[in-house]
Amino acid sequence: MSPTDESPAGQRNIQIHLYTNTSEQQSEAPIVEVYSHVDCFPSSLKLAPVQTAALDPSAYCETPVYNPDLCPNMIAAQAKLVYHLNKYYNEKCQSRKAAISKTIREVCKVVSDVLKEVEVQEPRFISSLSEMDNRFEGLEVISPTEFEVVLYLNQMGVFNFVDDGSLPGCAVLKLSDGRKRSMSLWVEFITASGYLSARKIRSRFQTLVAQAVDKCSYRDVVKMVADTSEVKLRIRDRYVVQITPAFKCTGIWPRSAAHWPLPHIPWPGPNRVAEVKAEGFNLLSKECYSLNGKQSSAESDAWVLQFAEAENRLLLGGCRKKCLSVLKALRDRHLELPGQPLNNYHMKTLVSYECEKHPRESDWDENCLGDRLNGILLQLISCLQCRRCPHYFLPNLDLFQGKPHSALENAAKQTWRLAREILTNPKSLEKL
């Protein structure tokens, strides 16, 4: 997708092309207030301090753990934490990665076979699931048993990319004035108002996938997940894969993310910013939880903004990816809670905010891994207590929207217990 010219009312006239990817009780004890990473959020989104004593009375400690004047062995304690974190990474995180990698290969065999059958029925839905450098482009790991595959579509025709903030986290594609519907490859999915409907495309794709599941060679081990408008497959009764039609948009950056990067924060630097914006974003045909309950004329036609590749590029260098791997493993093992309050994307988002809070590359040296992990866990507790976690690129979008308050409260308590255990006894990582 590339820009062509500017249009009024938040619209940009763009030509969409095919981009395939080949290549977790109040106490009378004093409250310990931990102000962690509050200023890395926009001023309107600053979070309240983490009230740790309210979470657990035993959390209060008269001697702050990180006061260097009262803790002369701070450096030794930090080194000990980093040692155990590296051991945790090498043993737990790497084994997690290996197991997920094996699962991905198994899952992708089934998905590829289903998509081949889809393509036979409808050539416009061409599979873009391909392996490159030992990873499958367009595949996101939601959890060790949940995955999302992005299926990039080929769209021919000129549409306005309407990104005016009225649909948080979403945008719509509307035919340019004077353009004929017949110019579009997806003419039957264009509404009377001229919108290219994400819902209509998804509905058609769901029908095609259901038919393909019955015909594919893996039909004995794969079935459609019912009671959802999303296209989801259950494989061997163990894994769930969502297949999402999408457009890949490069060379354009959404207005709703125009505030990024914040001018007063030196990270990630102009060169990396240019790379990230050139990477662009995806428009996904999936349900947008931010629109639930709203009655917008364009709601059912809206496309969800996704920045997966841009986010991955931001986390290159230093111990950023290692830190995220540790957070994912901790979440999978200890924060898989009722109500599903936390997923790996929340962890990824908070790592990005931590990068803003600590913009120097030296802040991400291997010997800083313990500090960065502690900071992110404390910020996570704050977000859970405030019941708000802003999307990194779209801060008006709350990643906790729709989550039960009781589930968020429970997650805050569990995260605090986990963080306290790691802080006070790094060796506990051997059993975590």
mmCIF file of N, CA and C in Angstrom, residues 232-306:
data_model
loop_
_atom_site.group_PDB
_atom_site.id
_atom_site.type_symbol
_atom_site.label_atom_id
_atom_site.label_comp_id
_atom_site.label_asym_id
_atom_site.label_seq_id
_atom_site.Cartn_x
_atom_site.Cartn_y
_atom_site.Cartn_z
ATOM 1 N N LYS A 232 -11.141 -19.387 12.780
ATOM 2 C CA LYS A 232 -10.260 -20.076 13.718
ATOM 3 C C LYS A 232 -10.332 -21.581 13.495
ATOM 4 N N LEU A 233 -9.170 -22.212 13.555
ATOM 5 C CA LEU A 233 -9.073 -23.658 13.414
ATOM 6 C C LEU A 233 -8.591 -24.271 14.718
ATOM 7 N N ARG A 234 -9.180 -25.389 15.097
ATOM 8 C CA ARG A 234 -8.679 -26.170 16.231
ATOM 9 C C ARG A 234 -7.983 -27.398 15.658
ATOM 10 N N ILE A 235 -6.699 -27.549 16.004
ATOM 11 C CA ILE A 235 -5.882 -28.616 15.430
ATOM 12 C C ILE A 235 -5.507 -29.624 16.505
ATOM 13 N N ARG A 236 -5.821 -30.867 16.244
ATOM 14 C CA ARG A 236 -5.539 -31.984 17.159
ATOM 15 C C ARG A 236 -6.080 -31.722 18.565
ATOM 16 N N ASP A 237 -7.103 -30.930 18.688
ATOM 17 C CA ASP A 237 -7.733 -30.591 19.972
ATOM 18 C C ASP A 237 -6.756 -29.963 20.958
ATOM 19 N N ARG A 238 -5.621 -29.458 20.447
ATOM 20 C CA ARG A 238 -4.606 -28.864 21.324
ATOM 21 C C ARG A 238 -4.292 -27.418 20.970
ATOM 22 N N TYR A 239 -4.358 -27.119 19.707
ATOM 23 C CA TYR A 239 -3.939 -25.792 19.253
ATOM 24 C C TYR A 239 -5.070 -25.056 18.558
ATOM 25 N N VAL A 240 -5.056 -23.729 18.686
ATOM 26 C CA VAL A 240 -6.020 -22.878 17.993
ATOM 27 C C VAL A 240 -5.254 -21.882 17.132
ATOM 28 N N VAL A 241 -5.613 -21.847 15.864
ATOM 29 C CA VAL A 241 -4.963 -20.927 14.932
ATOM 30 C C VAL A 241 -6.018 -20.025 14.310
ATOM 31 N N GLN A 242 -5.834 -18.732 14.444
ATOM 32 C CA GLN A 242 -6.720 -17.776 13.790
ATOM 33 C C GLN A 242 -6.069 -17.348 12.477
ATOM 34 N N ILE A 243 -6.820 -17.416 11.409
ATOM 35 C CA ILE A 243 -6.312 -16.975 10.106
ATOM 36 C C ILE A 243 -7.014 -15.670 9.760
ATOM 37 N N THR A 244 -6.254 -14.612 9.575
ATOM 38 C CA THR A 244 -6.811 -13.278 9.414
ATOM 39 C C THR A 244 -6.455 -12.662 8.073
ATOM 40 N N PRO A 245 -7.439 -12.413 7.216
ATOM 41 C CA PRO A 245 -7.160 -11.693 5.966
ATOM 42 C C PRO A 245 -6.670 -10.283 6.278
ATOM 43 N N ALA A 246 -5.741 -9.791 5.477
ATOM 44 C CA ALA A 246 -5.135 -8.485 5.785
ATOM 45 C C ALA A 246 -4.553 -7.839 4.538
ATOM 46 N N PHE A 247 -4.330 -6.532 4.636
ATOM 47 C CA PHE A 247 -3.552 -5.798 3.649
ATOM 48 C C PHE A 247 -2.276 -5.321 4.318
ATOM 49 N N LYS A 248 -1.178 -5.452 3.615
ATOM 50 C CA LYS A 248 0.097 -4.961 4.122
ATOM 51 C C LYS A 248 0.302 -3.554 3.589
ATOM 52 N N CYS A 249 0.543 -2.605 4.495
ATOM 53 C CA CYS A 249 0.666 -1.198 4.122
ATOM 54 C C CYS A 249 2.086 -0.716 4.387
ATOM 55 N N THR A 250 2.819 -0.420 3.346
ATOM 56 C CA THR A 250 4.175 0.075 3.497
ATOM 57 C C THR A 250 4.281 1.460 2.887
ATOM 58 N N GLY A 251 5.251 2.241 3.374
ATOM 59 C CA GLY A 251 5.450 3.576 2.851
ATOM 60 C C GLY A 251 4.393 4.565 3.295
ATOM 61 N N ILE A 252 3.626 4.225 4.296
ATOM 62 C CA ILE A 252 2.587 5.106 4.829
ATOM 63 C C ILE A 252 2.515 4.885 6.326
ATOM 64 N N TRP A 253 2.176 5.920 7.091
ATOM 65 C CA TRP A 253 2.088 5.830 8.546
ATOM 66 C C TRP A 253 0.758 6.435 8.983
ATOM 67 N N PRO A 254 -0.019 5.742 9.842
ATOM 68 C CA PRO A 254 -1.356 6.226 10.216
ATOM 69 C C PRO A 254 -1.328 7.509 11.038
ATOM 70 N N ARG A 255 -2.296 8.366 10.797
ATOM 71 C CA ARG A 255 -2.389 9.620 11.561
ATOM 72 C C ARG A 255 -2.583 9.367 13.050
ATOM 73 N N SER A 256 -3.309 8.301 13.391
ATOM 74 C CA SER A 256 -3.561 7.999 14.807
ATOM 75 C C SER A 256 -2.288 7.642 15.552
ATOM 76 N N ALA A 257 -1.208 7.378 14.820
ATOM 77 C CA ALA A 257 0.091 7.101 15.438
ATOM 78 C C ALA A 257 1.092 8.212 15.135
ATOM 79 N N ALA A 258 0.593 9.357 14.663
ATOM 80 C CA ALA A 258 1.473 10.448 14.248
ATOM 81 C C ALA A 258 2.253 11.071 15.403
ATOM 82 N N HIS A 259 1.772 10.899 16.642
ATOM 83 C CA HIS A 259 2.480 11.452 17.803
ATOM 84 C C HIS A 259 3.824 10.765 18.037
ATOM 85 N N TRP A 260 3.971 9.577 17.458
ATOM 86 C CA TRP A 260 5.196 8.799 17.680
ATOM 87 C C TRP A 260 6.234 9.124 16.636
ATOM 88 N N PRO A 261 7.497 9.249 17.038
ATOM 89 C CA PRO A 261 8.013 9.161 18.414
ATOM 90 C C PRO A 261 7.799 10.466 19.171
ATOM 91 N N LEU A 262 7.702 10.375 20.488
ATOM 92 C CA LEU A 262 7.533 11.569 21.306
ATOM 93 C C LEU A 262 8.788 12.432 21.196
ATOM 94 N N PRO A 263 8.642 13.727 20.940
ATOM 95 C CA PRO A 263 9.794 14.585 20.655
ATOM 96 C C PRO A 263 10.813 14.704 21.780
ATOM 97 N N HIS A 264 10.384 14.551 23.034
ATOM 98 C CA HIS A 264 11.300 14.734 24.163
ATOM 99 C C HIS A 264 11.998 13.443 24.583
ATOM 100 N N ILE A 265 11.759 12.350 23.845
ATOM 101 C CA ILE A 265 12.388 11.071 24.185
ATOM 102 C C ILE A 265 13.365 10.679 23.082
ATOM 103 N N PRO A 266 14.639 10.486 23.416
ATOM 104 C CA PRO A 266 15.659 10.233 22.391
ATOM 105 C C PRO A 266 15.621 8.870 21.732
ATOM 106 N N TRP A 267 14.870 7.940 22.298
ATOM 107 C CA TRP A 267 14.777 6.608 21.718
ATOM 108 C C TRP A 267 13.579 6.546 20.802
ATOM 109 N N PRO A 268 13.650 5.886 19.652
ATOM 110 C CA PRO A 268 14.752 5.025 19.206
ATOM 111 C C PRO A 268 15.776 5.707 18.299
ATOM 112 N N GLY A 269 15.680 6.969 18.063
ATOM 113 C CA GLY A 269 16.626 7.652 17.190
ATOM 114 C C GLY A 269 16.073 7.767 15.776
ATOM 115 N N PRO A 270 16.491 8.779 15.035
ATOM 116 C CA PRO A 270 15.902 9.055 13.709
ATOM 117 C C PRO A 270 16.059 7.931 12.698
ATOM 118 N N ASN A 271 17.193 7.249 12.694
ATOM 119 C CA ASN A 271 17.382 6.172 11.713
ATOM 120 C C ASN A 271 16.430 5.008 11.959
ATOM 121 N N ARG A 272 16.303 4.607 13.207
ATOM 122 C CA ARG A 272 15.398 3.510 13.530
ATOM 123 C C ARG A 272 13.944 3.928 13.304
ATOM 124 N N VAL A 273 13.615 5.181 13.609
ATOM 125 C CA VAL A 273 12.254 5.677 13.367
ATOM 126 C C VAL A 273 11.913 5.569 11.886
ATOM 127 N N ALA A 274 12.857 5.961 11.050
ATOM 128 C CA ALA A 274 12.640 5.887 9.600
ATOM 129 C C ALA A 274 12.417 4.441 9.161
ATOM 130 N N GLU A 275 13.200 3.520 9.718
ATOM 131 C CA GLU A 275 13.056 2.105 9.387
ATOM 132 C C GLU A 275 11.682 1.585 9.802
ATOM 133 N N VAL A 276 11.252 1.951 11.007
ATOM 134 C CA VAL A 276 9.970 1.478 11.541
ATOM 135 C C VAL A 276 8.807 2.006 10.707
ATOM 136 N N LYS A 277 8.866 3.280 10.363
ATOM 137 C CA LYS A 277 7.770 3.863 9.582
ATOM 138 C C LYS A 277 7.749 3.306 8.167
ATOM 139 N N ALA A 278 8.923 3.001 7.631
ATOM 140 C CA ALA A 278 8.971 2.383 6.309
ATOM 141 C C ALA A 278 8.405 0.968 6.356
ATOM 142 N N GLU A 279 8.595 0.289 7.485
ATOM 143 C CA GLU A 279 8.046 -1.057 7.672
ATOM 144 C C GLU A 279 6.527 -1.023 7.595
ATOM 145 N N GLY A 280 5.959 0.098 8.068
ATOM 146 C CA GLY A 280 4.521 0.275 7.953
ATOM 147 C C GLY A 280 3.715 -0.544 8.938
ATOM 148 N N PHE A 281 2.531 -0.965 8.490
ATOM 149 C CA PHE A 281 1.586 -1.646 9.370
ATOM 150 C C PHE A 281 0.671 -2.522 8.534
ATOM 151 N N ASN A 282 -0.177 -3.289 9.216
ATOM 152 C CA ASN A 282 -1.159 -4.134 8.544
ATOM 153 C C ASN A 282 -2.574 -3.659 8.865
ATOM 154 N N LEU A 283 -3.471 -3.922 7.959
ATOM 155 C CA LEU A 283 -4.899 -3.727 8.204
ATOM 156 C C LEU A 283 -5.527 -5.108 8.257
ATOM 157 N N LEU A 284 -6.065 -5.491 9.410
ATOM 158 C CA LEU A 284 -6.578 -6.838 9.623
ATOM 159 C C LEU A 284 -8.099 -6.879 9.590
ATOM 160 N N SER A 285 -8.621 -7.915 8.967
ATOM 161 C CA SER A 285 -10.063 -8.148 8.988
ATOM 162 C C SER A 285 -10.380 -9.031 10.188
ATOM 163 N N LYS A 286 -10.625 -8.404 11.330
ATOM 164 C CA LYS A 286 -10.938 -9.135 12.550
ATOM 165 C C LYS A 286 -11.800 -8.260 13.438
ATOM 166 N N GLU A 287 -12.429 -8.871 14.442
ATOM 167 C CA GLU A 287 -13.263 -8.122 15.369
ATOM 168 C C GLU A 287 -12.404 -7.175 16.190
ATOM 169 N N CYS A 288 -12.843 -5.931 16.329
ATOM 170 C CA CYS A 288 -12.107 -4.944 17.119
ATOM 171 C C CYS A 288 -12.819 -4.743 18.444
ATOM 172 N N TYR A 289 -12.203 -5.168 19.535
ATOM 173 C CA TYR A 289 -12.848 -5.102 20.845
ATOM 174 C C TYR A 289 -13.109 -3.663 21.286
ATOM 175 N N SER A 290 -12.386 -2.690 20.743
ATOM 176 C CA SER A 290 -12.585 -1.292 21.135
ATOM 177 C C SER A 290 -13.911 -0.745 20.612
ATOM 178 N N LEU A 291 -14.505 -1.449 19.630
ATOM 179 C CA LEU A 291 -15.762 -0.985 19.049
ATOM 180 C C LEU A 291 -16.981 -1.667 19.643
ATOM 181 N N ASN A 292 -16.789 -2.618 20.549
ATOM 182 C CA ASN A 292 -17.909 -3.353 21.119
ATOM 183 C C ASN A 292 -18.922 -2.421 21.773
ATOM 184 N N GLY A 293 -20.166 -2.554 21.385
ATOM 185 C CA GLY A 293 -21.227 -1.728 21.964
ATOM 186 C C GLY A 293 -21.441 -0.418 21.253
ATOM 187 N N LYS A 294 -20.585 -0.056 20.327
ATOM 188 C CA LYS A 294 -20.730 1.204 19.604
ATOM 189 C C LYS A 294 -21.599 1.001 18.371
ATOM 190 N N GLN A 295 -22.308 2.039 18.014
ATOM 191 C CA GLN A 295 -23.168 1.980 16.845
ATOM 192 C C GLN A 295 -22.629 2.939 15.788
ATOM 193 N N SER A 296 -21.581 2.550 15.154
ATOM 194 C CA SER A 296 -20.991 3.363 14.107
ATOM 195 C C SER A 296 -21.378 2.805 12.755
ATOM 196 N N SER A 297 -21.668 3.688 11.808
ATOM 197 C CA SER A 297 -22.077 3.232 10.476
ATOM 198 C C SER A 297 -20.975 2.462 9.786
ATOM 199 N N ALA A 298 -19.726 2.778 10.146
ATOM 200 C CA ALA A 298 -18.599 2.116 9.489
ATOM 201 C C ALA A 298 -18.020 0.994 10.335
ATOM 202 N N GLU A 299 -18.661 0.730 11.504
ATOM 203 C CA GLU A 299 -18.073 -0.222 12.462
ATOM 204 C C GLU A 299 -17.806 -1.588 11.849
ATOM 205 N N SER A 300 -18.812 -2.145 11.187
ATOM 206 C CA SER A 300 -18.644 -3.497 10.671
ATOM 207 C C SER A 300 -17.700 -3.547 9.476
ATOM 208 N N ASP A 301 -17.416 -2.384 8.904
ATOM 209 C CA ASP A 301 -16.533 -2.341 7.749
ATOM 210 C C ASP A 301 -15.090 -2.069 8.132
ATOM 211 N N ALA A 302 -14.837 -1.746 9.414
ATOM 212 C CA ALA A 302 -13.519 -1.276 9.843
ATOM 213 C C ALA A 302 -12.458 -2.368 9.827
ATOM 214 N N TRP A 303 -11.237 -1.922 9.573
ATOM 215 C CA TRP A 303 -10.061 -2.794 9.584
ATOM 216 C C TRP A 303 -9.210 -2.455 10.804
ATOM 217 N N VAL A 304 -8.674 -3.472 11.471
ATOM 218 C CA VAL A 304 -7.883 -3.280 12.683
ATOM 219 C C VAL A 304 -6.423 -2.998 12.324
ATOM 220 N N LEU A 305 -5.876 -1.945 12.920
ATOM 221 C CA LEU A 305 -4.472 -1.594 12.704
ATOM 222 C C LEU A 305 -3.567 -2.515 13.512
ATOM 223 N N GLN A 306 -2.525 -3.011 12.878
ATOM 224 C CA GLN A 306 -1.564 -3.888 13.553
ATOM 225 C C GLN A 306 -0.156 -3.494 13.153
#
